[in-house]
Each structure stands twice: as structure tokens, then as C-alpha cells.
Amino acid sequence: TAAIDPELAAALALAAAVLSIKMALTHVMVARARMTLGQVVGTNILTPVAVPIFLAFKSIGSPEVALLERIEKNNVENEPYVLLLFFFLGLAGKLPGIDLAVSLIKFFVMMRCAHSFVMLFPNKGPWGNGLQTVFFFPSLILPIWLGGAALM
């Protein structure tokens, strides 16, 4: 039976935890934005309770719902597959070394968190698209490299 290295498993668990928390915070931001703009779907008996919890009062304002939904979509489209590739390549013994794999997982998580953060500020000063791209490319090259390793 195949087994995964404990150090790799711990790094993957930490990465999954951090990225899951980031996604949960993004979901809260989307819910808050929708409530602030009055875009709650249907009748929900919990909305009156959620509005003060999320500080979703119309006078406070909100980032654009579309921008936050784009960040959510971007996270879901990119992050789980890389962690799965690391996991299955680890099981198959196709990683170039556990220490390198653990470092790459940590690097990937940092790049994804930074990328999501700068996406909140499109075209605004130094946070604009240039910095977003700086964080995007390393997190794009890694799945291509891992995918190539899986195909070998």
C-alpha cells in the first residue's frame, strides 16, 4: 500500500486549513456585500440577525459583489487541484524531494493569499494589476510543473 510522507501530509493539512479559512472569509465578504446592497436571494429569516453581525448596513457601503465573487471563483478554480496534485504525486513517489515539496506548498499558499488580497484593490496604486500578476504567475507555473510531473 502507498503511504504519504508525514511531513508532506502536515504541510498539505496546513495549506488546506489556511486556504479554507481564506475562502471562508471571502464567503463572509460576499454575503456582507450582498446584504449591504440588498441582494439577498429569497426570504431568509436569518438575514435580520446576520446584518448586524456582518456590519452589512447600507450606510457602511460595500465592495463590489462581482469583484468578490470573482475572487471566490478564482480560488476554487486554482487551489484545490494543486493540493491534490501534491498529494497524489507524494503517494506515487514522484515528487523531487519532500523538503522541496513542503517549501513549494508553503510558497504556493503565500502566493495565493497575496494574489487574493491584491485582487481586492484592482487598479488602485501599487496594488493594481501589476502586483496581482506578480503573485499570479508563480501560482500558475507550479500546477503546470506538477501536471507535467504527473504525466511523466
JSON list of C-alpha atoms in Angstrom, two decimals:
[
{"chain": "A", "resi": 1, "resn": "THR", "atom": "CA", "xyz": [0.00, 0.00, 0.00]},
{"chain": "A", "resi": 2, "resn": "ALA", "atom": "CA", "xyz": [1.15, 3.52, -0.75]},
{"chain": "A", "resi": 3, "resn": "ALA", "atom": "CA", "xyz": [1.75, 5.95, 2.09]},
{"chain": "A", "resi": 4, "resn": "ILE", "atom": "CA", "xyz": [2.31, 9.66, 2.12]},
{"chain": "A", "resi": 5, "resn": "ASP", "atom": "CA", "xyz": [5.26, 11.18, 3.94]},
{"chain": "A", "resi": 6, "resn": "PRO", "atom": "CA", "xyz": [4.14, 12.62, 7.31]},
{"chain": "A", "resi": 7, "resn": "GLU", "atom": "CA", "xyz": [5.94, 15.92, 6.68]},
{"chain": "A", "resi": 8, "resn": "LEU", "atom": "CA", "xyz": [4.21, 16.28, 3.31]},
{"chain": "A", "resi": 9, "resn": "ALA", "atom": "CA", "xyz": [0.85, 15.37, 4.90]},
{"chain": "A", "resi": 10, "resn": "ALA", "atom": "CA", "xyz": [1.35, 18.00, 7.60]},
{"chain": "A", "resi": 11, "resn": "ALA", "atom": "CA", "xyz": [2.24, 20.66, 5.02]},
{"chain": "A", "resi": 12, "resn": "LEU", "atom": "CA", "xyz": [-0.81, 19.77, 2.93]},
{"chain": "A", "resi": 13, "resn": "ALA", "atom": "CA", "xyz": [-3.07, 19.87, 6.01]},
{"chain": "A", "resi": 14, "resn": "LEU", "atom": "CA", "xyz": [-1.73, 23.31, 6.96]},
{"chain": "A", "resi": 15, "resn": "ALA", "atom": "CA", "xyz": [-2.12, 24.58, 3.39]},
{"chain": "A", "resi": 16, "resn": "ALA", "atom": "CA", "xyz": [-5.68, 23.27, 3.19]},
{"chain": "A", "resi": 17, "resn": "ALA", "atom": "CA", "xyz": [-6.50, 24.89, 6.54]},
{"chain": "A", "resi": 18, "resn": "VAL", "atom": "CA", "xyz": [-5.10, 28.30, 5.56]},
{"chain": "A", "resi": 19, "resn": "LEU", "atom": "CA", "xyz": [-6.75, 28.27, 2.14]},
{"chain": "A", "resi": 20, "resn": "SER", "atom": "CA", "xyz": [-10.06, 27.10, 3.65]},
{"chain": "A", "resi": 21, "resn": "ILE", "atom": "CA", "xyz": [-10.01, 29.94, 6.18]},
{"chain": "A", "resi": 22, "resn": "LYS", "atom": "CA", "xyz": [-9.23, 32.39, 3.37]},
{"chain": "A", "resi": 23, "resn": "MET", "atom": "CA", "xyz": [-12.15, 31.01, 1.37]},
{"chain": "A", "resi": 24, "resn": "ALA", "atom": "CA", "xyz": [-14.49, 31.23, 4.38]},
{"chain": "A", "resi": 25, "resn": "LEU", "atom": "CA", "xyz": [-13.51, 34.88, 4.90]},
{"chain": "A", "resi": 26, "resn": "THR", "atom": "CA", "xyz": [-14.18, 35.53, 1.22]},
{"chain": "A", "resi": 27, "resn": "HIS", "atom": "CA", "xyz": [-17.62, 33.93, 1.56]},
{"chain": "A", "resi": 28, "resn": "VAL", "atom": "CA", "xyz": [-18.37, 36.20, 4.53]},
{"chain": "A", "resi": 29, "resn": "MET", "atom": "CA", "xyz": [-17.27, 39.22, 2.49]},
{"chain": "A", "resi": 30, "resn": "VAL", "atom": "CA", "xyz": [-19.56, 38.20, -0.39]},
{"chain": "A", "resi": 31, "resn": "ALA", "atom": "CA", "xyz": [-22.50, 37.66, 1.97]},
{"chain": "A", "resi": 32, "resn": "ARG", "atom": "CA", "xyz": [-21.86, 41.03, 3.59]},
{"chain": "A", "resi": 33, "resn": "ALA", "atom": "CA", "xyz": [-21.64, 42.78, 0.22]},
{"chain": "A", "resi": 34, "resn": "ARG", "atom": "CA", "xyz": [-24.88, 41.19, -0.95]},
{"chain": "A", "resi": 35, "resn": "MET", "atom": "CA", "xyz": [-26.70, 42.17, 2.25]},
{"chain": "A", "resi": 36, "resn": "THR", "atom": "CA", "xyz": [-25.36, 45.72, 2.08]},
{"chain": "A", "resi": 37, "resn": "LEU", "atom": "CA", "xyz": [-26.66, 46.07, -1.46]},
{"chain": "A", "resi": 38, "resn": "GLY", "atom": "CA", "xyz": [-29.95, 44.34, -0.66]},
{"chain": "A", "resi": 39, "resn": "GLN", "atom": "CA", "xyz": [-29.12, 41.39, -2.93]},
{"chain": "A", "resi": 40, "resn": "VAL", "atom": "CA", "xyz": [-30.23, 38.64, -0.56]},
{"chain": "A", "resi": 41, "resn": "VAL", "atom": "CA", "xyz": [-31.92, 35.89, -2.55]},
{"chain": "A", "resi": 42, "resn": "GLY", "atom": "CA", "xyz": [-35.43, 34.96, -1.42]},
{"chain": "A", "resi": 43, "resn": "THR", "atom": "CA", "xyz": [-36.74, 35.39, 2.08]},
{"chain": "A", "resi": 44, "resn": "ASN", "atom": "CA", "xyz": [-34.31, 34.34, 4.73]},
{"chain": "A", "resi": 45, "resn": "ILE", "atom": "CA", "xyz": [-35.36, 34.51, 8.36]},
{"chain": "A", "resi": 46, "resn": "LEU", "atom": "CA", "xyz": [-31.71, 34.81, 9.45]},
{"chain": "A", "resi": 47, "resn": "THR", "atom": "CA", "xyz": [-30.95, 37.94, 7.41]},
{"chain": "A", "resi": 48, "resn": "PRO", "atom": "CA", "xyz": [-32.14, 40.34, 10.14]},
{"chain": "A", "resi": 49, "resn": "VAL", "atom": "CA", "xyz": [-29.74, 38.59, 12.53]},
{"chain": "A", "resi": 50, "resn": "ALA", "atom": "CA", "xyz": [-26.87, 38.43, 10.03]},
{"chain": "A", "resi": 51, "resn": "VAL", "atom": "CA", "xyz": [-26.96, 42.11, 9.03]},
{"chain": "A", "resi": 52, "resn": "PRO", "atom": "CA", "xyz": [-25.59, 43.44, 12.37]},
{"chain": "A", "resi": 53, "resn": "ILE", "atom": "CA", "xyz": [-23.15, 40.52, 12.72]},
{"chain": "A", "resi": 54, "resn": "PHE", "atom": "CA", "xyz": [-21.61, 41.26, 9.30]},
{"chain": "A", "resi": 55, "resn": "LEU", "atom": "CA", "xyz": [-21.97, 45.05, 9.75]},
{"chain": "A", "resi": 56, "resn": "ALA", "atom": "CA", "xyz": [-23.91, 44.97, 6.50]},
{"chain": "A", "resi": 57, "resn": "PHE", "atom": "CA", "xyz": [-25.79, 48.22, 6.99]},
{"chain": "A", "resi": 58, "resn": "LYS", "atom": "CA", "xyz": [-26.49, 50.11, 3.79]},
{"chain": "A", "resi": 59, "resn": "SER", "atom": "CA", "xyz": [-24.82, 53.26, 5.15]},
{"chain": "A", "resi": 60, "resn": "ILE", "atom": "CA", "xyz": [-21.45, 51.50, 5.55]},
{"chain": "A", "resi": 61, "resn": "GLY", "atom": "CA", "xyz": [-21.07, 50.63, 1.87]},
{"chain": "A", "resi": 62, "resn": "SER", "atom": "CA", "xyz": [-19.58, 47.56, 0.33]},
{"chain": "A", "resi": 63, "resn": "PRO", "atom": "CA", "xyz": [-17.02, 46.39, -2.19]},
{"chain": "A", "resi": 64, "resn": "GLU", "atom": "CA", "xyz": [-18.47, 45.25, -5.46]},
{"chain": "A", "resi": 65, "resn": "VAL", "atom": "CA", "xyz": [-20.21, 41.89, -5.26]},
{"chain": "A", "resi": 66, "resn": "ALA", "atom": "CA", "xyz": [-18.90, 40.92, -8.70]},
{"chain": "A", "resi": 67, "resn": "LEU", "atom": "CA", "xyz": [-15.29, 41.51, -7.62]},
{"chain": "A", "resi": 68, "resn": "LEU", "atom": "CA", "xyz": [-15.69, 39.37, -4.50]},
{"chain": "A", "resi": 69, "resn": "GLU", "atom": "CA", "xyz": [-17.43, 36.61, -6.47]},
{"chain": "A", "resi": 70, "resn": "ARG", "atom": "CA", "xyz": [-14.55, 36.72, -8.96]},
{"chain": "A", "resi": 71, "resn": "ILE", "atom": "CA", "xyz": [-12.08, 36.19, -6.10]},
{"chain": "A", "resi": 72, "resn": "GLU", "atom": "CA", "xyz": [-14.17, 33.24, -4.85]},
{"chain": "A", "resi": 73, "resn": "LYS", "atom": "CA", "xyz": [-14.27, 31.72, -8.33]},
{"chain": "A", "resi": 74, "resn": "ASN", "atom": "CA", "xyz": [-10.54, 32.26, -8.81]},
{"chain": "A", "resi": 75, "resn": "ASN", "atom": "CA", "xyz": [-9.79, 30.48, -5.52]},
{"chain": "A", "resi": 76, "resn": "VAL", "atom": "CA", "xyz": [-11.99, 27.49, -6.31]},
{"chain": "A", "resi": 77, "resn": "GLU", "atom": "CA", "xyz": [-10.58, 27.16, -9.82]},
{"chain": "A", "resi": 78, "resn": "ASN", "atom": "CA", "xyz": [-6.94, 27.14, -8.73]},
{"chain": "A", "resi": 79, "resn": "GLU", "atom": "CA", "xyz": [-6.23, 25.99, -5.21]},
{"chain": "A", "resi": 80, "resn": "PRO", "atom": "CA", "xyz": [-7.75, 22.53, -4.65]},
{"chain": "A", "resi": 81, "resn": "TYR", "atom": "CA", "xyz": [-6.16, 20.99, -7.73]},
{"chain": "A", "resi": 82, "resn": "VAL", "atom": "CA", "xyz": [-2.63, 21.96, -6.75]},
{"chain": "A", "resi": 83, "resn": "LEU", "atom": "CA", "xyz": [-3.03, 20.44, -3.30]},
{"chain": "A", "resi": 84, "resn": "LEU", "atom": "CA", "xyz": [-4.47, 17.28, -4.87]},
{"chain": "A", "resi": 85, "resn": "LEU", "atom": "CA", "xyz": [-1.53, 17.10, -7.29]},
{"chain": "A", "resi": 86, "resn": "PHE", "atom": "CA", "xyz": [0.93, 17.35, -4.41]},
{"chain": "A", "resi": 87, "resn": "PHE", "atom": "CA", "xyz": [-0.97, 14.66, -2.51]},
{"chain": "A", "resi": 88, "resn": "PHE", "atom": "CA", "xyz": [-1.17, 12.16, -5.36]},
{"chain": "A", "resi": 89, "resn": "LEU", "atom": "CA", "xyz": [2.37, 12.82, -6.59]},
{"chain": "A", "resi": 90, "resn": "GLY", "atom": "CA", "xyz": [3.50, 12.23, -3.00]},
{"chain": "A", "resi": 91, "resn": "LEU", "atom": "CA", "xyz": [1.63, 8.92, -2.91]},
{"chain": "A", "resi": 92, "resn": "ALA", "atom": "CA", "xyz": [3.15, 7.94, -6.26]},
{"chain": "A", "resi": 93, "resn": "GLY", "atom": "CA", "xyz": [6.66, 8.89, -5.11]},
{"chain": "A", "resi": 94, "resn": "LYS", "atom": "CA", "xyz": [7.02, 11.36, -7.99]},
{"chain": "A", "resi": 95, "resn": "LEU", "atom": "CA", "xyz": [7.94, 14.47, -6.01]},
{"chain": "A", "resi": 96, "resn": "PRO", "atom": "CA", "xyz": [11.54, 15.72, -6.33]},
{"chain": "A", "resi": 97, "resn": "GLY", "atom": "CA", "xyz": [12.02, 15.60, -2.56]},
{"chain": "A", "resi": 98, "resn": "ILE", "atom": "CA", "xyz": [9.88, 16.16, 0.49]},
{"chain": "A", "resi": 99, "resn": "ASP", "atom": "CA", "xyz": [11.75, 19.27, 1.66]},
{"chain": "A", "resi": 100, "resn": "LEU", "atom": "CA", "xyz": [11.34, 20.92, -1.74]},
{"chain": "A", "resi": 101, "resn": "ALA", "atom": "CA", "xyz": [7.69, 19.87, -1.93]},
{"chain": "A", "resi": 102, "resn": "VAL", "atom": "CA", "xyz": [6.94, 21.30, 1.52]},
{"chain": "A", "resi": 103, "resn": "SER", "atom": "CA", "xyz": [8.67, 24.58, 0.58]},
{"chain": "A", "resi": 104, "resn": "LEU", "atom": "CA", "xyz": [6.70, 24.76, -2.68]},
{"chain": "A", "resi": 105, "resn": "ILE", "atom": "CA", "xyz": [3.42, 24.15, -0.85]},
{"chain": "A", "resi": 106, "resn": "LYS", "atom": "CA", "xyz": [4.18, 26.98, 1.58]},
{"chain": "A", "resi": 107, "resn": "PHE", "atom": "CA", "xyz": [5.22, 29.23, -1.29]},
{"chain": "A", "resi": 108, "resn": "PHE", "atom": "CA", "xyz": [2.02, 28.40, -3.20]},
{"chain": "A", "resi": 109, "resn": "VAL", "atom": "CA", "xyz": [-0.15, 29.26, -0.19]},
{"chain": "A", "resi": 110, "resn": "MET", "atom": "CA", "xyz": [1.65, 32.59, 0.30]},
{"chain": "A", "resi": 111, "resn": "MET", "atom": "CA", "xyz": [1.27, 33.46, -3.39]},
{"chain": "A", "resi": 112, "resn": "ARG", "atom": "CA", "xyz": [-2.44, 32.54, -3.40]},
{"chain": "A", "resi": 113, "resn": "CYS", "atom": "CA", "xyz": [-3.16, 34.57, -0.26]},
{"chain": "A", "resi": 114, "resn": "ALA", "atom": "CA", "xyz": [-1.26, 37.57, -1.64]},
{"chain": "A", "resi": 115, "resn": "HIS", "atom": "CA", "xyz": [-3.00, 37.22, -5.01]},
{"chain": "A", "resi": 116, "resn": "SER", "atom": "CA", "xyz": [-6.45, 37.17, -3.39]},
{"chain": "A", "resi": 117, "resn": "PHE", "atom": "CA", "xyz": [-5.57, 40.19, -1.26]},
{"chain": "A", "resi": 118, "resn": "VAL", "atom": "CA", "xyz": [-4.38, 42.35, -4.16]},
{"chain": "A", "resi": 119, "resn": "MET", "atom": "CA", "xyz": [-7.46, 41.34, -6.17]},
{"chain": "A", "resi": 120, "resn": "LEU", "atom": "CA", "xyz": [-9.46, 43.36, -3.62]},
{"chain": "A", "resi": 121, "resn": "PHE", "atom": "CA", "xyz": [-7.80, 46.54, -4.94]},
{"chain": "A", "resi": 122, "resn": "PRO", "atom": "CA", "xyz": [-7.96, 46.45, -8.74]},
{"chain": "A", "resi": 123, "resn": "ASN", "atom": "CA", "xyz": [-6.18, 49.30, -10.49]},
{"chain": "A", "resi": 124, "resn": "LYS", "atom": "CA", "xyz": [-5.52, 51.18, -7.25]},
{"chain": "A", "resi": 125, "resn": "GLY", "atom": "CA", "xyz": [-1.99, 52.46, -6.80]},
{"chain": "A", "resi": 126, "resn": "PRO", "atom": "CA", "xyz": [0.72, 49.86, -6.23]},
{"chain": "A", "resi": 127, "resn": "TRP", "atom": "CA", "xyz": [-1.96, 47.19, -5.61]},
{"chain": "A", "resi": 128, "resn": "GLY", "atom": "CA", "xyz": [-3.05, 47.31, -9.23]},
{"chain": "A", "resi": 129, "resn": "ASN", "atom": "CA", "xyz": [-2.93, 44.62, -11.86]},
{"chain": "A", "resi": 130, "resn": "GLY", "atom": "CA", "xyz": [0.88, 44.53, -11.98]},
{"chain": "A", "resi": 131, "resn": "LEU", "atom": "CA", "xyz": [1.24, 43.28, -8.42]},
{"chain": "A", "resi": 132, "resn": "GLN", "atom": "CA", "xyz": [-1.68, 40.92, -8.92]},
{"chain": "A", "resi": 133, "resn": "THR", "atom": "CA", "xyz": [0.20, 39.37, -11.86]},
{"chain": "A", "resi": 134, "resn": "VAL", "atom": "CA", "xyz": [3.40, 39.09, -9.82]},
{"chain": "A", "resi": 135, "resn": "PHE", "atom": "CA", "xyz": [1.58, 36.86, -7.34]},
{"chain": "A", "resi": 136, "resn": "PHE", "atom": "CA", "xyz": [-0.41, 35.02, -10.01]},
{"chain": "A", "resi": 137, "resn": "PHE", "atom": "CA", "xyz": [2.43, 33.72, -12.20]},
{"chain": "A", "resi": 138, "resn": "PRO", "atom": "CA", "xyz": [4.25, 31.65, -9.56]},
{"chain": "A", "resi": 139, "resn": "SER", "atom": "CA", "xyz": [0.94, 30.07, -8.57]},
{"chain": "A", "resi": 140, "resn": "LEU", "atom": "CA", "xyz": [0.27, 29.35, -12.26]},
{"chain": "A", "resi": 141, "resn": "ILE", "atom": "CA", "xyz": [3.67, 27.84, -13.07]},
{"chain": "A", "resi": 142, "resn": "LEU", "atom": "CA", "xyz": [3.52, 25.42, -10.16]},
{"chain": "A", "resi": 143, "resn": "PRO", "atom": "CA", "xyz": [0.41, 23.48, -11.32]},
{"chain": "A", "resi": 144, "resn": "ILE", "atom": "CA", "xyz": [1.85, 23.31, -14.85]},
{"chain": "A", "resi": 145, "resn": "TRP", "atom": "CA", "xyz": [5.08, 21.84, -13.47]},
{"chain": "A", "resi": 146, "resn": "LEU", "atom": "CA", "xyz": [3.19, 19.44, -11.18]},
{"chain": "A", "resi": 147, "resn": "GLY", "atom": "CA", "xyz": [0.89, 18.43, -14.03]},
{"chain": "A", "resi": 148, "resn": "GLY", "atom": "CA", "xyz": [3.93, 17.67, -16.15]},
{"chain": "A", "resi": 149, "resn": "ALA", "atom": "CA", "xyz": [5.36, 15.55, -13.33]},
{"chain": "A", "resi": 150, "resn": "ALA", "atom": "CA", "xyz": [2.08, 13.65, -13.09]},
{"chain": "A", "resi": 151, "resn": "LEU", "atom": "CA", "xyz": [2.15, 12.92, -16.82]},
{"chain": "A", "resi": 152, "resn": "MET", "atom": "CA", "xyz": [5.71, 11.55, -16.76]}
]
